[in-house]
Coordinates of N, CA and C in Angstrom, one line a residue:
M1 N 0.9 -1.2 0.0 CA 0.0 0.0 0.0 C 0.9 1.2 0.0
S2 N 0.6 2.2 -0.8 CA 1.4 3.4 -0.9 C 0.6 4.6 -0.6
N3 N 1.4 5.7 -0.2 CA 0.8 7.0 -0.1 C 1.7 8.0 -0.8
I4 N 1.2 9.2 -1.1 CA 2.1 10.2 -1.6 C 2.5 11.1 -0.5
E5 N 3.8 11.2 -0.3 CA 4.3 12.1 0.8 C 4.7 13.4 0.2
T6 N 4.2 14.5 0.7 CA 4.6 15.8 0.2 C 5.1 16.6 1.5
E7 N 6.3 17.1 1.4 CA 6.8 17.8 2.5 C 7.6 19.0 2.1
L8 N 7.6 20.0 3.0 CA 8.4 21.2 2.9 C 9.7 20.8 3.6
K9 N 10.9 21.2 3.1 CA 12.1 20.9 3.7 C 13.0 22.2 3.6
Y10 N 13.7 22.5 4.7 CA 14.7 23.6 4.7 C 15.9 23.1 5.6
L11 N 17.1 23.3 5.0 CA 18.3 23.1 5.8 C 18.6 24.5 6.5
L12 N 19.0 24.4 7.8 CA 19.3 25.6 8.6 C 20.7 25.5 9.2
S13 N 21.3 26.6 9.4 CA 22.5 26.6 10.3 C 22.1 26.3 11.7
K14 N 23.1 25.9 12.5 CA 22.8 25.6 13.9 C 22.2 26.8 14.6
E15 N 22.8 28.0 14.3 CA 22.3 29.2 15.0 C 20.9 29.5 14.6
Y16 N 20.5 29.4 13.3 CA 19.2 29.6 12.9 C 18.2 28.6 13.4
F17 N 18.7 27.3 13.5 CA 17.8 26.2 14.0 C 17.5 26.5 15.5
Q18 N 18.5 26.9 16.3 CA 18.2 27.2 17.7 C 17.3 28.4 17.9
S19 N 17.5 29.4 17.0 CA 16.6 30.6 17.1 C 15.2 30.2 16.8
L20 N 15.0 29.4 15.8 CA 13.6 29.0 15.4 C 13.0 28.1 16.5
Y21 N 13.8 27.2 17.0 CA 13.4 26.3 18.0 C 12.8 27.1 19.2
H22 N 13.6 28.0 19.7 CA 13.2 28.8 20.9 C 12.0 29.7 20.6
Y23 N 11.9 30.2 19.4 CA 10.8 31.0 19.0 C 9.5 30.2 19.0
I24 N 9.5 29.0 18.4 CA 8.3 28.2 18.3 C 8.0 27.7 19.7
M25 N 9.0 27.4 20.6 CA 8.7 27.0 21.9 C 7.9 28.1 22.7
Q26 N 8.2 29.3 22.4 CA 7.4 30.4 23.1 C 6.0 30.5 22.6
Q27 N 5.8 30.1 21.4 CA 4.4 30.3 20.7 C 3.5 29.0 21.0
T28 N 4.1 27.9 21.3 CA 3.3 26.7 21.4 C 3.7 25.9 22.6
S29 N 3.2 24.7 22.8 CA 3.5 23.9 23.9 C 4.9 23.2 23.7
K30 N 5.4 22.6 24.7 CA 6.7 21.9 24.6 C 6.6 20.8 23.6
P31 N 7.7 20.6 22.7 CA 7.6 19.6 21.7 C 7.8 18.2 22.2
S32 N 7.4 17.2 21.5 CA 7.7 15.9 21.8 C 9.0 15.6 21.1
L33 N 9.8 14.6 21.7 CA 11.1 14.3 21.1 C 11.1 12.8 20.8
R34 N 11.5 12.5 19.5 CA 11.7 11.1 19.1 C 13.0 10.9 18.5
R35 N 13.7 9.8 18.9 CA 15.0 9.5 18.3 C 14.8 8.3 17.4
Q36 N 15.5 8.4 16.2 CA 15.3 7.3 15.2 C 16.7 7.2 14.4
V37 N 16.8 6.0 13.8 CA 18.0 5.8 13.1 C 17.6 5.2 11.7
N38 N 18.1 5.9 10.6 CA 17.9 5.4 9.3 C 19.1 4.7 8.8
Y39 N 18.9 3.5 8.2 CA 20.0 2.7 7.6 C 19.7 2.8 6.1
Y40 N 20.7 3.2 5.3 CA 20.5 3.4 3.8 C 21.1 2.3 3.0
F41 N 20.3 1.9 2.0 CA 20.6 0.8 1.1 C 20.8 1.3 -0.3
A42 N 21.7 0.7 -1.0 CA 21.9 1.1 -2.4 C 22.7 0.0 -3.1
S43 N 22.9 0.2 -4.4 CA 23.6 -0.8 -5.2 C 25.0 -0.9 -4.7
P44 N 25.6 -2.1 -4.8 CA 27.0 -2.3 -4.4 C 28.0 -1.6 -5.3
D45 N 27.5 -1.3 -6.5 CA 28.4 -0.7 -7.6 C 28.4 0.8 -7.6
S46 N 27.3 1.4 -7.5 CA 27.2 2.9 -7.6 C 26.1 3.4 -6.8
P47 N 26.4 3.7 -5.5 CA 25.3 4.1 -4.6 C 24.7 5.4 -4.9
L48 N 25.4 6.3 -5.6 CA 24.8 7.6 -5.9 C 24.2 7.6 -7.3
E49 N 24.2 6.5 -8.0 CA 23.6 6.5 -9.3 C 22.1 6.8 -9.2
I50 N 21.6 7.6 -10.1 CA 20.2 8.0 -10.0 C 19.3 6.7 -10.2
S51 N 18.5 6.4 -9.2 CA 17.7 5.2 -9.2 C 16.3 5.5 -8.6
P52 N 15.3 5.0 -9.2 CA 14.0 5.2 -8.6 C 13.7 4.4 -7.4
I53 N 14.6 3.5 -7.0 CA 14.4 2.7 -5.8 C 15.3 3.2 -4.7
N54 N 14.7 4.0 -3.7 CA 15.4 4.5 -2.6 C 14.9 3.8 -1.3
I55 N 15.7 2.9 -0.8 CA 15.3 2.1 0.3 C 16.0 2.4 1.6
R56 N 15.3 2.4 2.7 CA 15.9 2.5 4.0 C 15.2 1.6 5.0
V57 N 16.0 1.3 6.1 CA 15.4 0.6 7.3 C 15.5 1.7 8.4
R58 N 14.3 1.9 9.1 CA 14.3 2.8 10.2 C 14.0 2.1 11.5
L59 N 14.8 2.4 12.5 CA 14.6 1.9 13.8 C 14.1 3.0 14.7
K60 N 13.0 2.8 15.4 CA 12.4 3.8 16.3 C 12.1 3.0 17.6
G61 N 13.1 3.1 18.6 CA 12.9 2.3 19.8 C 12.9 0.9 19.5
E62 N 11.8 0.2 19.9 CA 11.7 -1.2 19.7 C 11.0 -1.6 18.4
K63 N 10.7 -0.6 17.6 CA 10.0 -0.8 16.3 C 10.9 -0.6 15.1
S64 N 10.6 -1.2 14.1 CA 11.4 -1.0 12.8 C 10.5 -1.1 11.6
E65 N 10.9 -0.5 10.6 CA 10.1 -0.5 9.3 C 11.1 -0.4 8.1
I66 N 10.7 -0.9 7.0 CA 11.4 -0.7 5.8 C 10.6 0.1 4.8
T67 N 11.2 1.1 4.2 CA 10.5 2.0 3.4 C 11.2 2.2 2.0
C68 N 10.4 2.3 1.0 CA 10.9 2.6 -0.3 C 10.2 3.9 -0.8
K69 N 11.0 4.9 -1.2 CA 10.5 6.1 -1.7 C 10.9 6.3 -3.2
I70 N 9.9 6.7 -4.0 CA 10.1 6.9 -5.4 C 9.8 8.4 -5.6
P71 N 10.8 9.2 -5.9 CA 10.5 10.7 -6.1 C 9.6 10.9 -7.2
I72 N 8.7 11.9 -7.1 CA 7.9 12.4 -8.1 C 8.5 13.7 -8.6
S73 N 9.3 13.6 -9.7 CA 10.2 14.7 -10.1 C 9.4 15.9 -10.5
D74 N 8.3 15.8 -11.2 CA 7.6 16.9 -11.7 C 6.9 17.8 -10.6
T75 N 6.9 17.3 -9.4 CA 6.2 18.1 -8.3 C 7.2 18.5 -7.3
T76 N 8.5 18.3 -7.5 CA 9.6 18.7 -6.6 C 10.2 20.0 -7.0
T77 N 10.3 20.9 -6.0 CA 10.8 22.2 -6.2 C 12.0 22.4 -5.2
N78 N 12.5 23.7 -5.1 CA 13.6 24.0 -4.2 C 13.3 23.8 -2.7
T79 N 12.0 23.7 -2.4 CA 11.6 23.6 -1.0 C 10.6 22.5 -0.8
I80 N 10.0 22.0 -1.8 CA 8.9 20.9 -1.7 C 9.4 19.6 -2.4
Q81 N 9.2 18.6 -1.6 CA 9.6 17.2 -2.1 C 8.4 16.3 -2.0
S82 N 8.1 15.7 -3.2 CA 7.0 14.7 -3.2 C 7.5 13.3 -3.7
S83 N 7.0 12.3 -3.0 CA 7.4 10.9 -3.3 C 6.3 10.0 -3.1
Y84 N 6.3 8.9 -3.9 CA 5.5 7.7 -3.6 C 6.2 7.0 -2.4
E85 N 5.5 6.7 -1.4 CA 6.1 6.1 -0.2 C 5.5 4.7 0.1
Y86 N 6.3 3.7 0.2 CA 5.8 2.3 0.5 C 6.5 1.9 1.8
N87 N 5.7 1.5 2.8 CA 6.2 1.2 4.1 C 5.7 -0.2 4.5
K88 N 6.6 -0.9 5.2 CA 6.2 -2.2 5.8 C 6.9 -2.4 7.2
N89 N 6.1 -2.7 8.2 CA 6.7 -3.0 9.5 C 7.4 -4.3 9.4
I90 N 8.6 -4.4 10.0 CA 9.3 -5.6 10.1 C 9.8 -5.8 11.5
S91 N 10.2 -7.0 11.8 CA 10.8 -7.3 13.2 C 12.2 -6.7 13.3
L92 N 12.6 -6.5 14.5 CA 14.0 -6.1 14.7 C 15.0 -7.1 14.2
K93 N 14.6 -8.4 14.3 CA 15.5 -9.4 13.8 C 15.7 -9.3 12.3
E94 N 14.5 -9.1 11.6 CA 14.6 -8.9 10.1 C 15.4 -7.6 9.8
A95 N 15.2 -6.6 10.5 CA 15.9 -5.3 10.2 C 17.4 -5.5 10.3
F96 N 17.9 -6.1 11.4 CA 19.3 -6.3 11.6 C 19.9 -7.3 10.6
H97 N 19.1 -8.3 10.1 CA 19.5 -9.2 9.1 C 19.8 -8.4 7.8
Y98 N 18.9 -7.5 7.4 CA 19.1 -6.8 6.2 C 20.3 -5.8 6.3
I99 N 20.4 -5.2 7.5 CA 21.5 -4.3 7.8 C 22.9 -5.0 7.6
E100 N 22.9 -6.2 8.2 CA 24.2 -6.9 8.2 C 24.5 -7.6 6.9
N101 N 23.5 -8.1 6.2 CA 23.7 -9.0 5.1 C 23.2 -8.4 3.8
G102 N 22.6 -7.3 3.8 CA 22.0 -6.7 2.6 C 20.6 -7.1 2.3
L103 N 20.0 -6.5 1.4 CA 18.6 -6.8 0.9 C 18.7 -7.4 -0.4
S104 N 18.4 -8.7 -0.5 CA 18.5 -9.4 -1.8 C 17.3 -9.0 -2.7
A105 N 17.5 -9.3 -4.0 CA 16.4 -9.0 -5.0 C 15.2 -9.8 -4.7
S106 N 15.4 -11.0 -4.2 CA 14.2 -11.9 -3.9 C 13.5 -11.3 -2.7
A107 N 14.2 -10.8 -1.7 CA 13.5 -10.2 -0.5 C 12.8 -9.0 -0.9
M108 N 13.4 -8.2 -1.8 CA 12.7 -7.0 -2.3 C 11.5 -7.3 -3.0
S109 N 11.5 -8.4 -3.8 CA 10.3 -8.8 -4.6 C 9.2 -9.2 -3.6
E110 N 9.6 -9.8 -2.5 CA 8.5 -10.3 -1.6 C 8.0 -9.1 -0.8
I111 N 8.8 -8.2 -0.4 CA 8.3 -7.0 0.4 C 7.6 -6.0 -0.4
F112 N 8.1 -5.7 -1.6 CA 7.6 -4.6 -2.4 C 7.0 -5.1 -3.7
A113 N 6.3 -6.2 -3.7 CA 5.8 -6.8 -4.9 C 4.9 -5.8 -5.6
D114 N 3.9 -5.2 -4.9 CA 3.0 -4.3 -5.5 C 3.7 -3.1 -6.1
M115 N 4.6 -2.5 -5.4 CA 5.4 -1.4 -5.8 C 6.1 -1.6 -7.1
L116 N 6.8 -2.8 -7.1 CA 7.6 -3.1 -8.3 C 6.7 -3.2 -9.5
K117 N 5.6 -3.9 -9.3 CA 4.6 -4.1 -10.4 C 4.0 -2.7 -10.9
K118 N 3.6 -1.9 -9.9 CA 2.9 -0.6 -10.3 C 3.9 0.3 -11.1
H119 N 5.1 0.3 -10.7 CA 6.1 1.2 -11.3 C 7.0 0.6 -12.4
N120 N 6.7 -0.7 -12.7 CA 7.4 -1.4 -13.7 C 8.9 -1.4 -13.4
L121 N 9.3 -1.8 -12.2 CA 10.7 -1.8 -11.8 C 11.2 -3.2 -11.5
Q122 N 12.5 -3.4 -11.7 CA 13.1 -4.7 -11.5 C 13.7 -4.7 -10.1
P123 N 13.6 -5.8 -9.3 CA 14.2 -5.9 -8.0 C 15.7 -6.0 -8.2
M124 N 16.5 -5.6 -7.2 CA 18.0 -5.7 -7.3 C 18.5 -6.0 -6.0
D125 N 19.8 -6.5 -6.0 CA 20.5 -6.7 -4.7 C 21.1 -5.4 -4.2
L126 N 20.8 -5.1 -2.9 CA 21.3 -3.9 -2.3 C 22.1 -4.2 -1.0
I127 N 23.0 -3.3 -0.7 CA 23.7 -3.5 0.6 C 23.5 -2.2 1.4
C128 N 23.8 -2.3 2.7 CA 23.6 -1.2 3.6 C 25.0 -0.5 3.7
Y129 N 24.9 0.8 3.5 CA 26.2 1.6 3.5 C 26.4 2.3 4.8
G130 N 25.4 2.4 5.7 CA 25.6 3.1 7.0 C 24.3 3.7 7.5
H131 N 24.5 4.5 8.5 CA 23.3 5.1 9.1 C 23.4 6.5 9.4
L132 N 22.2 7.1 9.7 CA 22.1 8.5 10.1 C 21.1 8.5 11.3
R133 N 21.5 9.2 12.3 CA 20.7 9.3 13.6 C 20.0 10.7 13.6
T134 N 18.8 10.7 14.0 CA 18.0 11.9 14.1 C 17.3 12.0 15.5
A135 N 17.5 13.2 16.0 CA 16.7 13.7 17.2 C 15.6 14.6 16.6
R136 N 14.4 14.2 16.7 CA 13.3 14.8 16.0 C 12.3 15.5 17.0
F137 N 12.3 16.8 16.9 CA 11.4 17.6 17.8 C 10.1 17.9 17.0
S138 N 9.0 17.6 17.6 CA 7.7 17.7 16.9 C 6.8 18.8 17.6
F139 N 6.5 19.8 16.8 CA 5.7 21.0 17.4 C 4.3 21.0 16.8
A140 N 3.3 21.2 17.6 CA 1.9 21.4 17.2 C 1.7 22.9 16.9
I141 N 1.9 23.3 15.7 CA 1.8 24.7 15.3 C 0.3 25.2 15.2
K142 N -0.5 24.4 14.6 CA -1.9 24.8 14.4 C -2.7 23.5 14.6
D143 N -3.9 23.6 15.1 CA -4.7 22.4 15.4 C -5.1 21.7 14.1
D144 N -5.3 22.4 13.0 CA -5.7 21.8 11.7 C -4.6 21.4 10.8
L145 N -3.3 21.5 11.3 CA -2.2 21.1 10.5 C -1.4 20.0 11.2
P146 N -0.7 19.1 10.5 CA 0.2 18.2 11.1 C 1.3 18.9 11.8
P147 N 2.0 18.2 12.7 CA 3.1 18.8 13.4 C 4.3 19.2 12.6
L148 N 4.9 20.3 12.9 CA 6.2 20.8 12.3 C 7.3 20.0 12.9
L149 N 8.3 19.6 12.1 CA 9.4 18.8 12.7 C 10.7 19.5 12.5
L150 N 11.5 19.6 13.6 CA 12.8 20.1 13.6 C 13.8 19.0 13.9
D151 N 14.7 18.7 13.0 CA 15.6 17.5 13.1 C 17.0 17.9 13.3
V152 N 17.7 17.3 14.3 CA 19.1 17.3 14.4 C 19.6 16.0 13.9
N153 N 20.5 16.0 12.9 CA 20.9 14.8 12.2 C 22.4 14.6 12.5
A154 N 22.8 13.4 12.8 CA 24.3 13.0 13.0 C 24.6 11.9 12.1
Y155 N 25.7 12.1 11.2 CA 26.1 11.0 10.3 C 27.5 11.3 9.9
L156 N 28.3 10.2 9.9 CA 29.7 10.3 9.4 C 30.5 11.5 9.9
G157 N 30.4 11.7 11.2 CA 31.1 12.8 11.9 C 30.6 14.2 11.6
T158 N 29.4 14.2 11.0 CA 28.7 15.5 10.7 C 27.4 15.7 11.4
F159 N 27.1 16.9 11.8 CA 25.8 17.3 12.3 C 25.2 18.3 11.3
D160 N 23.9 18.1 11.0 CA 23.2 19.2 10.3 C 21.8 19.3 10.9
Y161 N 21.1 20.4 10.4 CA 19.9 20.9 11.1 C 18.8 21.1 10.0
E162 N 17.6 20.6 10.3 CA 16.7 20.6 9.2 C 15.3 20.8 9.7
L163 N 14.5 21.5 8.9 CA 13.1 21.6 9.2 C 12.3 20.8 8.1
E164 N 11.3 20.0 8.6 CA 10.5 19.3 7.7 C 9.0 19.5 8.1
W165 N 8.2 19.6 7.2 CA 6.7 19.7 7.4 C 6.0 18.9 6.4
E166 N 5.5 17.7 6.8 CA 4.8 16.8 5.9 C 3.3 17.1 6.0
L167 N 2.8 17.6 4.8 CA 1.4 18.0 4.8 C 0.9 18.3 3.4
E168 N -0.4 18.3 3.2 CA -0.9 18.6 1.9 C -1.1 20.2 1.7
Q169 N -1.3 20.9 2.8 CA -1.5 22.3 2.7 C -0.1 23.1 2.6
V170 N 0.6 22.8 1.6 CA 2.0 23.3 1.5 C 2.0 24.8 1.4
Q171 N 1.1 25.4 0.7 CA 1.1 26.9 0.5 C 0.8 27.6 1.8
E172 N -0.1 27.1 2.6 CA -0.4 27.7 3.9 C 0.8 27.5 4.8
A173 N 1.4 26.3 4.8 CA 2.6 26.1 5.7 C 3.8 26.9 5.3
D174 N 4.0 27.1 4.0 CA 5.1 27.9 3.5 C 4.9 29.3 3.9
Y175 N 3.7 29.8 3.8 CA 3.5 31.2 4.3 C 3.8 31.4 5.8
I176 N 3.4 30.4 6.6 CA 3.7 30.5 8.0 C 5.2 30.5 8.2
L177 N 5.9 29.6 7.5 CA 7.4 29.5 7.7 C 8.1 30.8 7.3
K178 N 7.7 31.3 6.1 CA 8.4 32.5 5.6 C 8.1 33.7 6.5
S179 N 7.0 33.7 7.1 CA 6.7 34.8 8.1 C 7.6 34.7 9.3
M180 N 7.8 33.4 9.8 CA 8.7 33.2 10.9 C 10.2 33.6 10.5
F181 N 10.6 33.1 9.3 CA 11.9 33.4 8.9 C 12.2 34.9 8.8
Q182 N 11.2 35.6 8.3 CA 11.3 37.1 8.1 C 11.4 37.7 9.5
K183 N 10.6 37.3 10.4 CA 10.6 37.9 11.8 C 11.9 37.6 12.5
L184 N 12.5 36.5 12.3 CA 13.7 36.1 13.0 C 15.0 36.4 12.1
N185 N 14.8 36.9 10.9 CA 15.9 37.2 10.0 C 16.7 35.9 9.7
I186 N 15.9 34.8 9.4 CA 16.5 33.5 9.1 C 16.5 33.3 7.6
S187 N 17.7 32.7 7.1 CA 17.8 32.3 5.7 C 18.2 30.9 5.7
P188 N 17.5 30.0 5.0 CA 17.9 28.6 4.8 C 19.2 28.5 4.1
I189 N 19.9 27.4 4.3 CA 21.2 27.2 3.7 C 21.2 26.1 2.7
G190 N 21.9 26.2 1.6 CA 22.0 25.1 0.6 C 20.7 24.9 -0.1
E191 N 20.8 23.9 -1.0 CA 19.6 23.4 -1.8 C 18.9 22.3 -1.1
L192 N 17.7 22.0 -1.5 CA 16.9 20.9 -0.9 C 17.6 19.6 -1.3
K193 N 18.0 18.8 -0.3 CA 18.6 17.5 -0.5 C 18.0 16.6 0.6
P194 N 17.5 15.4 0.2 CA 17.0 14.5 1.2 C 18.1 14.0 2.1
K195 N 17.8 13.5 3.3 CA 18.8 13.0 4.2 C 19.7 11.9 3.5
R196 N 19.0 11.1 2.8 CA 19.7 10.0 2.1 C 20.8 10.6 1.2
R197 N 20.5 11.6 0.4 CA 21.4 12.2 -0.6 C 22.6 12.8 0.2
R198 N 22.3 13.5 1.3 CA 23.4 14.2 2.0 C 24.3 13.1 2.6
F199 N 23.7 12.0 3.1 CA 24.5 10.9 3.7 C 25.5 10.4 2.6
F200 N 25.0 10.1 1.4 CA 25.9 9.4 0.4 C 26.9 10.4 -0.1
E201 N 26.5 11.7 -0.3 CA 27.5 12.7 -0.7 C 28.7 12.8 0.3
K202 N 28.3 12.8 1.6 CA 29.4 12.9 2.6 C 30.2 11.6 2.6
L203 N 29.6 10.4 2.4 CA 30.3 9.2 2.4 C 31.3 9.1 1.3
L204 N 31.0 9.6 0.1 CA 31.8 9.4 -1.0 C 32.7 10.6 -1.3
V205 N 32.8 11.5 -0.4 CA 33.7 12.6 -0.6 C 35.2 12.1 -0.6

């Protein structure tokens, strides 16, 4: 079963991230905090090769899931990212098996059969290249909107700071964010790049 994920994303400097965090704290209730780890899979030959199959295993406490995202290129902009997203809950034993031994084409065919058929894709053997840890602060900005997420990410000796807002009302959310940025004199840094892309670019430097 798939859903279309649409999210606003901004990379921020540590200073701007902290400024925004404290500002939102003053306007809303205390955020919830969740820690998670993403393990990224790709071809053994060329991990940064443009591929429609972007797979990760995510660990959240005692829960784990495997996800495949397929970008929707014609709806992606400098700040908005849209993807078909396929998720399946798996056991921790299965998760660590894939992390340690890779995800075989046969396992992919079993887990993502509907996705492969729908998008006319061929399964492939993948290996795990490493992980990215996230401390995710979730803020309830408005009752009629999903929570805004502020992420502190750690990977390969690097920290970065990111704002994500997964929702359908992107225009309303973007207006809210730009108003905050203007009030706090905040400017996002860099171009929109998913966590996965940033991880692999750092890995292959």
